[in-house]
Amino acid sequence: MQSMKKAVLAACATLTLAAAPAQAGTPDEPAAASLTASYATAPCDPDGTTGADAATATRLNGVLTAKMRGYMNAYRVSCARMVVEAVRDRGLAERAAVIAIATVIVEASIQNVAETVDHDSLGLFQQRASWGSVEQRLDPTWATNAFLNKMIRLYPGDAWKSAQVGEVCQAVQVSAYPDRYQVQAGDAQKIVDALWSPPGRAGADFNGDGVGDIFSETTGTLNIWNGKGSNNFATRLEVGGGWGAFSKPVAGDFNNDGVSDLAAIKDGSTLFIWNGKGGNEFGPAVEVGPGWAPFDGTLTSVGDVNRDGHDDLAAIKDGSTLHVWNGRGGNTFGAAVEIGGGWSAFSKPVGGDFNDDGIGDLAAIKDGSTLFIWNGKGGNNFGAATAIGGGWARFDGTLTSLGDVNRDGHDDLAAMSDGTLYLWNGEGGNEFGDATAIGPGWTPYF
């Protein structure tokens, strides 16, 4: 999605953003910044909005505190998502995305405005004609990069990383209303936190800081190591005991509140869920239902494999056939969907989004040696197995997906050998960096 299709202008449509009467803005508010007006708007993502966009909008409306509280919808999330993706794809730090999102909140209320309601300004950033053509300014990727180009030029040596968010926004935009950007910085950070690691992922984040965590219950006690970014982890935190009767838990967001939950099978039969509350705290066990005996020992969280905005579960029956249960939110799941056989030669699969397309994938080790990935295609379909590489024999049986632990927007893998935990940072496109040794002493937990 590096450029919008030429047909995007033809697809412009009037989007009513609120029930209030339309207005053109007040003397102290640029028209394009109004939340209650109706404008001709262009799509942000040429592929449209997704179920994940709608789910993210619902979560954000409950946590935002400034201008956009209650006004987020699937379209606005898709626009913010395109801005964040442009920053991440460029390899810039997350703060650049916060600066850009704060700007589009103020300038266009996160809408790709396709009519010139404020002089000749267009698009998410309300860029004037001197910035580029109409088509360019209505392409969120082009417009974001144009904004970033000027930001970097004005703040050489990465000075934008330490400057106040509102100051940088104003320097780039040269607005008549310079004080409006900084007050949106807090909400911009929340929006970026929700979008920096794309949906479709199965990583654990129990303290809500957007960094993947490690967790283990093999000692009978739930232990959590909170990720701190840059492949660093906090010291082990004992959360609670009583896990001896349960299978190895898996992490996902099963009630769609934006906080990672845990799921596990008790006594080889009944599935339970513990909803995360943030801060490494969990609610009481919620009984989902019985009948999980054939799947005990292979339960895995696969992210969102049918792209409806809900996290899904998967497991292998009788050591051979993969099944998927599509999440419906509220800790509920649809009936088991049989995906296919041939899994007896592989280790227990783990989930993640390893090609960065927003759809859950699977990874597993074949015959104790070669790592394979199956990329999700949506609709519970997976592509053919892709061989990633050999040399995984010593890690067979401990492979795990951690989400994004170095905060670069790509899902990572981990495994243990001889008591040392190793980490492979995802690079997108099913590629991973070299193994990084995190440290010894992990034998009791894997």
PDB file of C-alpha atoms in Angstrom, residues 52 197-203 301-305 310-311 351-354 357-361 411:
ATOM      1  CA  ALA A  52     -10.144  -5.076  13.302  1.00  0.00           C
ATOM      2  CA  SER A 197       1.806  -3.552  16.322  1.00  0.00           C
ATOM      3  CA  PRO A 198      -0.857  -4.428  13.727  1.00  0.00           C
ATOM      4  CA  PRO A 199      -3.857  -6.645  14.567  1.00  0.00           C
ATOM      5  CA  GLY A 200      -3.717 -10.327  13.729  1.00  0.00           C
ATOM      6  CA  ARG A 201      -1.002 -10.999  16.286  1.00  0.00           C
ATOM      7  CA  ALA A 202      -0.965 -13.375  19.176  1.00  0.00           C
ATOM      8  CA  GLY A 203       1.637 -11.859  21.490  1.00  0.00           C
ATOM      9  CA  SER A 301      -3.458 -18.417  19.991  1.00  0.00           C
ATOM     10  CA  VAL A 302      -3.314 -17.450  16.325  1.00  0.00           C
ATOM     11  CA  GLY A 303      -4.393 -13.825  16.364  1.00  0.00           C
ATOM     12  CA  ASP A 304      -7.108 -12.957  13.855  1.00  0.00           C
ATOM     13  CA  VAL A 305      -7.130 -15.517  11.028  1.00  0.00           C
ATOM     14  CA  HIS A 310     -11.485 -10.916  17.062  1.00  0.00           C
ATOM     15  CA  ASP A 311      -8.654 -13.143  18.286  1.00  0.00           C
ATOM     16  CA  GLY A 351       0.830 -17.890  16.217  1.00  0.00           C
ATOM     17  CA  GLY A 352       1.878 -14.445  15.073  1.00  0.00           C
ATOM     18  CA  ASP A 353       1.801 -12.144  12.065  1.00  0.00           C
ATOM     19  CA  PHE A 354       5.131 -12.868  10.444  1.00  0.00           C
ATOM     20  CA  ASP A 357      -0.390  -8.310   6.539  1.00  0.00           C
ATOM     21  CA  GLY A 358      -2.656  -8.080   9.593  1.00  0.00           C
ATOM     22  CA  ILE A 359      -3.720 -11.739   9.393  1.00  0.00           C
ATOM     23  CA  GLY A 360      -2.608 -14.400  11.877  1.00  0.00           C
ATOM     24  CA  ASP A 361       0.057 -16.895  10.749  1.00  0.00           C
ATOM     25  CA  ASP A 411       6.468 -10.175  15.563  1.00  0.00           C
TER      26      ASP A 411
END
